[in-house]
JSON list of C-alpha atoms and ligand atoms in Angstrom, two decimals:
[
{"chain": "N", "resi": 139, "resn": "MET", "atom": "CA", "xyz": [14.61, -47.14, 3.39]},
{"chain": "N", "resi": 140, "resn": "THR", "atom": "CA", "xyz": [17.86, -47.90, 5.24]},
{"chain": "N", "resi": 141, "resn": "ARG", "atom": "CA", "xyz": [18.06, -51.32, 6.80]},
{"chain": "N", "resi": 142, "resn": "ILE", "atom": "CA", "xyz": [19.64, -51.47, 10.26]},
{"chain": "N", "resi": 143, "resn": "THR", "atom": "CA", "xyz": [22.32, -54.08, 10.97]},
{"chain": "N", "resi": 144, "resn": "PRO", "atom": "CA", "xyz": [22.73, -54.19, 14.78]},
{"chain": "N", "resi": 145, "resn": "ASP", "atom": "CA", "xyz": [25.99, -56.18, 14.65]},
{"chain": "N", "resi": 146, "resn": "PHE", "atom": "CA", "xyz": [27.69, -53.89, 12.16]},
{"chain": "N", "resi": 147, "resn": "ALA", "atom": "CA", "xyz": [30.27, -52.58, 14.68]},
{"chain": "N", "resi": 148, "resn": "LYS", "atom": "CA", "xyz": [31.18, -56.17, 15.54]},
{"chain": "N", "resi": 149, "resn": "GLU", "atom": "CA", "xyz": [31.51, -57.05, 11.84]},
{"chain": "N", "resi": 150, "resn": "LEU", "atom": "CA", "xyz": [33.77, -54.05, 11.29]},
{"chain": "N", "resi": 151, "resn": "LYS", "atom": "CA", "xyz": [36.33, -55.20, 13.87]},
{"chain": "N", "resi": 152, "resn": "GLN", "atom": "CA", "xyz": [37.77, -57.68, 11.39]},
{"chain": "N", "resi": 153, "resn": "TYR", "atom": "CA", "xyz": [38.76, -54.71, 9.22]},
{"chain": "N", "resi": 154, "resn": "GLY", "atom": "CA", "xyz": [40.63, -52.92, 12.01]},
{"chain": "N", "resi": 155, "resn": "ASP", "atom": "CA", "xyz": [38.19, -50.60, 13.76]},
{"chain": "N", "resi": 156, "resn": "ASP", "atom": "CA", "xyz": [37.84, -50.88, 17.49]},
{"chain": "N", "resi": 157, "resn": "THR", "atom": "CA", "xyz": [36.86, -47.40, 18.67]},
{"chain": "N", "resi": 158, "resn": "ALA", "atom": "CA", "xyz": [33.63, -46.33, 16.97]},
{"chain": "N", "resi": 159, "resn": "LEU", "atom": "CA", "xyz": [31.46, -47.35, 19.91]},
{"chain": "N", "resi": 160, "resn": "ILE", "atom": "CA", "xyz": [33.34, -45.19, 22.42]},
{"chain": "N", "resi": 161, "resn": "CYS", "atom": "CA", "xyz": [32.54, -42.00, 20.47]},
{"chain": "N", "resi": 162, "resn": "PHE", "atom": "CA", "xyz": [30.05, -39.80, 22.31]},
{"chain": "N", "resi": 163, "resn": "ASN", "atom": "CA", "xyz": [29.33, -37.55, 19.33]},
{"chain": "N", "resi": 164, "resn": "CYS", "atom": "CA", "xyz": [30.81, -34.35, 20.70]},
{"chain": "N", "resi": 165, "resn": "GLY", "atom": "CA", "xyz": [31.70, -33.04, 17.25]},
{"chain": "N", "resi": 166, "resn": "THR", "atom": "CA", "xyz": [35.32, -32.05, 17.98]},
{"chain": "N", "resi": 167, "resn": "CYS", "atom": "CA", "xyz": [36.51, -34.09, 15.00]},
{"chain": "N", "resi": 168, "resn": "VAL", "atom": "CA", "xyz": [34.09, -32.24, 12.74]},
{"chain": "N", "resi": 169, "resn": "ALA", "atom": "CA", "xyz": [35.44, -28.90, 13.95]},
{"chain": "N", "resi": 170, "resn": "VAL", "atom": "CA", "xyz": [39.10, -29.75, 13.26]},
{"chain": "N", "resi": 171, "resn": "CYS", "atom": "CA", "xyz": [38.71, -31.75, 10.04]},
{"chain": "N", "resi": 172, "resn": "PRO", "atom": "CA", "xyz": [40.21, -29.77, 7.14]},
{"chain": "N", "resi": 173, "resn": "LEU", "atom": "CA", "xyz": [37.56, -31.08, 4.76]},
{"chain": "N", "resi": 174, "resn": "ILE", "atom": "CA", "xyz": [34.98, -28.72, 6.29]},
{"chain": "N", "resi": 175, "resn": "SER", "atom": "CA", "xyz": [32.37, -31.21, 5.14]},
{"chain": "N", "resi": 176, "resn": "GLU", "atom": "CA", "xyz": [29.08, -31.49, 6.99]},
{"chain": "N", "resi": 177, "resn": "SER", "atom": "CA", "xyz": [29.48, -33.78, 10.02]},
{"chain": "N", "resi": 178, "resn": "PHE", "atom": "CA", "xyz": [32.56, -35.54, 8.62]},
{"chain": "N", "resi": 179, "resn": "PRO", "atom": "CA", "xyz": [33.90, -37.80, 10.11]},
{"chain": "N", "resi": 180, "resn": "ARG", "atom": "CA", "xyz": [31.39, -37.98, 12.99]},
{"chain": "N", "resi": 181, "resn": "ARG", "atom": "CA", "xyz": [28.53, -38.91, 10.63]},
{"chain": "N", "resi": 182, "resn": "LEU", "atom": "CA", "xyz": [30.34, -42.07, 9.54]},
{"chain": "N", "resi": 183, "resn": "ILE", "atom": "CA", "xyz": [30.95, -43.09, 13.14]},
{"chain": "N", "resi": 184, "resn": "ARG", "atom": "CA", "xyz": [27.31, -42.50, 13.94]},
{"chain": "N", "resi": 185, "resn": "TYR", "atom": "CA", "xyz": [26.33, -44.77, 11.05]},
{"chain": "N", "resi": 186, "resn": "ILE", "atom": "CA", "xyz": [28.44, -47.51, 12.63]},
{"chain": "N", "resi": 187, "resn": "GLN", "atom": "CA", "xyz": [26.88, -46.97, 16.04]},
{"chain": "N", "resi": 188, "resn": "ILE", "atom": "CA", "xyz": [23.33, -47.26, 14.77]},
{"chain": "N", "resi": 189, "resn": "GLY", "atom": "CA", "xyz": [24.13, -50.13, 12.41]},
{"chain": "N", "resi": 190, "resn": "ALA", "atom": "CA", "xyz": [23.50, -48.19, 9.19]},
{"chain": "N", "resi": 191, "resn": "ARG", "atom": "CA", "xyz": [25.68, -50.57, 7.18]},
{"chain": "N", "resi": 192, "resn": "ASP", "atom": "CA", "xyz": [23.84, -49.94, 3.91]},
{"chain": "N", "resi": 193, "resn": "ARG", "atom": "CA", "xyz": [24.20, -46.19, 4.33]},
{"chain": "N", "resi": 194, "resn": "ILE", "atom": "CA", "xyz": [27.99, -46.59, 4.51]},
{"chain": "N", "resi": 195, "resn": "LEU", "atom": "CA", "xyz": [27.97, -48.60, 1.29]},
{"chain": "N", "resi": 196, "resn": "GLU", "atom": "CA", "xyz": [25.65, -46.14, -0.47]},
{"chain": "N", "resi": 197, "resn": "ASN", "atom": "CA", "xyz": [27.99, -43.28, 0.46]},
{"chain": "N", "resi": 198, "resn": "SER", "atom": "CA", "xyz": [31.31, -45.12, 0.11]},
{"chain": "N", "resi": 199, "resn": "ASN", "atom": "CA", "xyz": [32.77, -42.36, -2.10]},
{"chain": "N", "resi": 200, "resn": "ASP", "atom": "CA", "xyz": [32.81, -40.16, 1.01]},
{"chain": "N", "resi": 201, "resn": "LEU", "atom": "CA", "xyz": [35.41, -42.47, 2.56]},
{"chain": "N", "resi": 202, "resn": "TYR", "atom": "CA", "xyz": [37.93, -41.42, -0.07]},
{"chain": "N", "resi": 203, "resn": "LYS", "atom": "CA", "xyz": [37.65, -37.74, 0.86]},
{"chain": "N", "resi": 204, "resn": "CYS", "atom": "CA", "xyz": [39.64, -38.38, 4.05]},
{"chain": "N", "resi": 205, "resn": "LEU", "atom": "CA", "xyz": [43.23, -37.09, 3.92]},
{"chain": "N", "resi": 206, "resn": "HIS", "atom": "CA", "xyz": [44.31, -39.26, 6.88]},
{"chain": "N", "resi": 207, "resn": "CYS", "atom": "CA", "xyz": [45.91, -36.20, 8.41]},
{"chain": "N", "resi": 208, "resn": "GLY", "atom": "CA", "xyz": [45.24, -37.51, 11.93]},
{"chain": "N", "resi": 209, "resn": "LEU", "atom": "CA", "xyz": [43.84, -34.25, 13.37]},
{"chain": "N", "resi": 210, "resn": "CYS", "atom": "CA", "xyz": [40.58, -35.89, 14.39]},
{"chain": "N", "resi": 211, "resn": "THR", "atom": "CA", "xyz": [42.41, -38.67, 16.19]},
{"chain": "N", "resi": 212, "resn": "GLU", "atom": "CA", "xyz": [44.76, -36.23, 17.97]},
{"chain": "N", "resi": 213, "resn": "THR", "atom": "CA", "xyz": [41.90, -34.12, 19.32]},
{"chain": "N", "resi": 214, "resn": "CYS", "atom": "CA", "xyz": [39.23, -36.70, 20.16]},
{"chain": "N", "resi": 215, "resn": "PRO", "atom": "CA", "xyz": [38.51, -36.39, 23.90]},
{"chain": "N", "resi": 216, "resn": "ARG", "atom": "CA", "xyz": [37.36, -40.01, 24.08]},
{"chain": "N", "resi": 217, "resn": "GLY", "atom": "CA", "xyz": [40.43, -41.57, 22.54]},
{"chain": "N", "resi": 218, "resn": "ALA", "atom": "CA", "xyz": [38.50, -42.71, 19.50]},
{"chain": "N", "resi": 219, "resn": "ASP", "atom": "CA", "xyz": [40.41, -42.95, 16.24]},
{"chain": "N", "resi": 220, "resn": "PRO", "atom": "CA", "xyz": [38.26, -41.64, 13.40]},
{"chain": "N", "resi": 221, "resn": "GLY", "atom": "CA", "xyz": [41.11, -41.87, 10.89]},
{"chain": "N", "resi": 222, "resn": "GLU", "atom": "CA", "xyz": [41.50, -45.58, 11.58]},
{"chain": "N", "resi": 223, "resn": "VAL", "atom": "CA", "xyz": [37.73, -46.02, 11.57]},
{"chain": "N", "resi": 224, "resn": "ILE", "atom": "CA", "xyz": [37.64, -44.61, 8.05]},
{"chain": "N", "resi": 225, "resn": "LEU", "atom": "CA", "xyz": [40.45, -46.93, 6.97]},
{"chain": "N", "resi": 226, "resn": "SER", "atom": "CA", "xyz": [38.46, -49.84, 8.37]},
{"chain": "N", "resi": 227, "resn": "LEU", "atom": "CA", "xyz": [35.37, -48.69, 6.50]},
{"chain": "N", "resi": 228, "resn": "LYS", "atom": "CA", "xyz": [37.36, -48.54, 3.27]},
{"chain": "N", "resi": 229, "resn": "ARG", "atom": "CA", "xyz": [38.53, -52.12, 3.79]},
{"chain": "N", "resi": 230, "resn": "PHE", "atom": "CA", "xyz": [34.98, -53.16, 4.60]},
{"chain": "N", "resi": 231, "resn": "ALA", "atom": "CA", "xyz": [33.54, -51.42, 1.51]},
{"chain": "N", "resi": 232, "resn": "VAL", "atom": "CA", "xyz": [36.15, -52.91, -0.85]},
{"chain": "N", "resi": 233, "resn": "ALA", "atom": "CA", "xyz": [35.69, -56.42, 0.59]},
{"chain": "N", "resi": 234, "resn": "THR", "atom": "CA", "xyz": [31.89, -56.13, 0.36]},
{"chain": "N", "resi": 235, "resn": "TRP", "atom": "CA", "xyz": [31.89, -54.85, -3.23]},
{"chain": "N", "resi": 236, "resn": "ARG", "atom": "CA", "xyz": [34.26, -57.65, -4.25]},
{"chain": "N", "resi": 237, "resn": "LYS", "atom": "CA", "xyz": [31.76, -60.24, -2.98]},
{"chain": "N", "resi": 238, "resn": "MET", "atom": "CA", "xyz": [28.90, -58.75, -5.01]},
{"chain": "P", "resi": 594, "resn": "SF4", "atom": "S1", "xyz": [35.90, -36.13, 18.55]},
{"chain": "P", "resi": 594, "resn": "SF4", "atom": "FE1", "xyz": [35.80, -38.31, 19.16]},
{"chain": "P", "resi": 594, "resn": "SF4", "atom": "S2", "xyz": [34.08, -38.47, 20.58]},
{"chain": "P", "resi": 594, "resn": "SF4", "atom": "FE2", "xyz": [33.88, -36.50, 19.52]},
{"chain": "P", "resi": 594, "resn": "SF4", "atom": "S3", "xyz": [32.51, -36.94, 17.76]},
{"chain": "P", "resi": 594, "resn": "SF4", "atom": "FE3", "xyz": [34.61, -37.19, 17.04]},
{"chain": "P", "resi": 594, "resn": "SF4", "atom": "S4", "xyz": [35.12, -39.37, 17.30]},
{"chain": "P", "resi": 594, "resn": "SF4", "atom": "FE4", "xyz": [33.31, -38.91, 18.54]},
{"chain": "P", "resi": 595, "resn": "SF4", "atom": "S1", "xyz": [42.00, -37.91, 9.24]},
{"chain": "P", "resi": 595, "resn": "SF4", "atom": "FE1", "xyz": [40.34, -37.58, 7.71]},
{"chain": "P", "resi": 595, "resn": "SF4", "atom": "S2", "xyz": [38.49, -37.31, 8.93]},
{"chain": "P", "resi": 595, "resn": "SF4", "atom": "FE2", "xyz": [40.24, -37.02, 10.31]},
{"chain": "P", "resi": 595, "resn": "SF4", "atom": "S3", "xyz": [40.63, -34.80, 10.31]},
{"chain": "P", "resi": 595, "resn": "SF4", "atom": "FE3", "xyz": [41.95, -35.70, 8.74]},
{"chain": "P", "resi": 595, "resn": "SF4", "atom": "S4", "xyz": [40.76, -35.56, 6.82]},
{"chain": "P", "resi": 595, "resn": "SF4", "atom": "FE4", "xyz": [39.31, -35.26, 8.53]}
]
């Protein structure tokens, strides 16, 4: 069972992310992402929004699929920055694994 961490978005700010909470889950980023992977990168942003911190760590290999092409960031109608969110999640995952 996934444990929910309500302050996860706040915790993530120290790793660079500042836009996950403005995402309104429209799915534009999923449509333009060249990975054609189910709900990527929106799924990761949703995990942040609901505080699914453990789910991010369990699926941290997914973070390394991102090409950092910037298409999601260019097309997001809310001005969110999924590419930077993913970078932040990578920093978070590496820092967390190092502490374990
Ligand atoms: S395009 Fe922007 S607002 Fe829409 S799901 Fe992706 S990050 Fe969220
Ligand atoms: S930056 Fe990453 S998540 Fe965004 S469109 Fe490119 S490959 Fe997909």
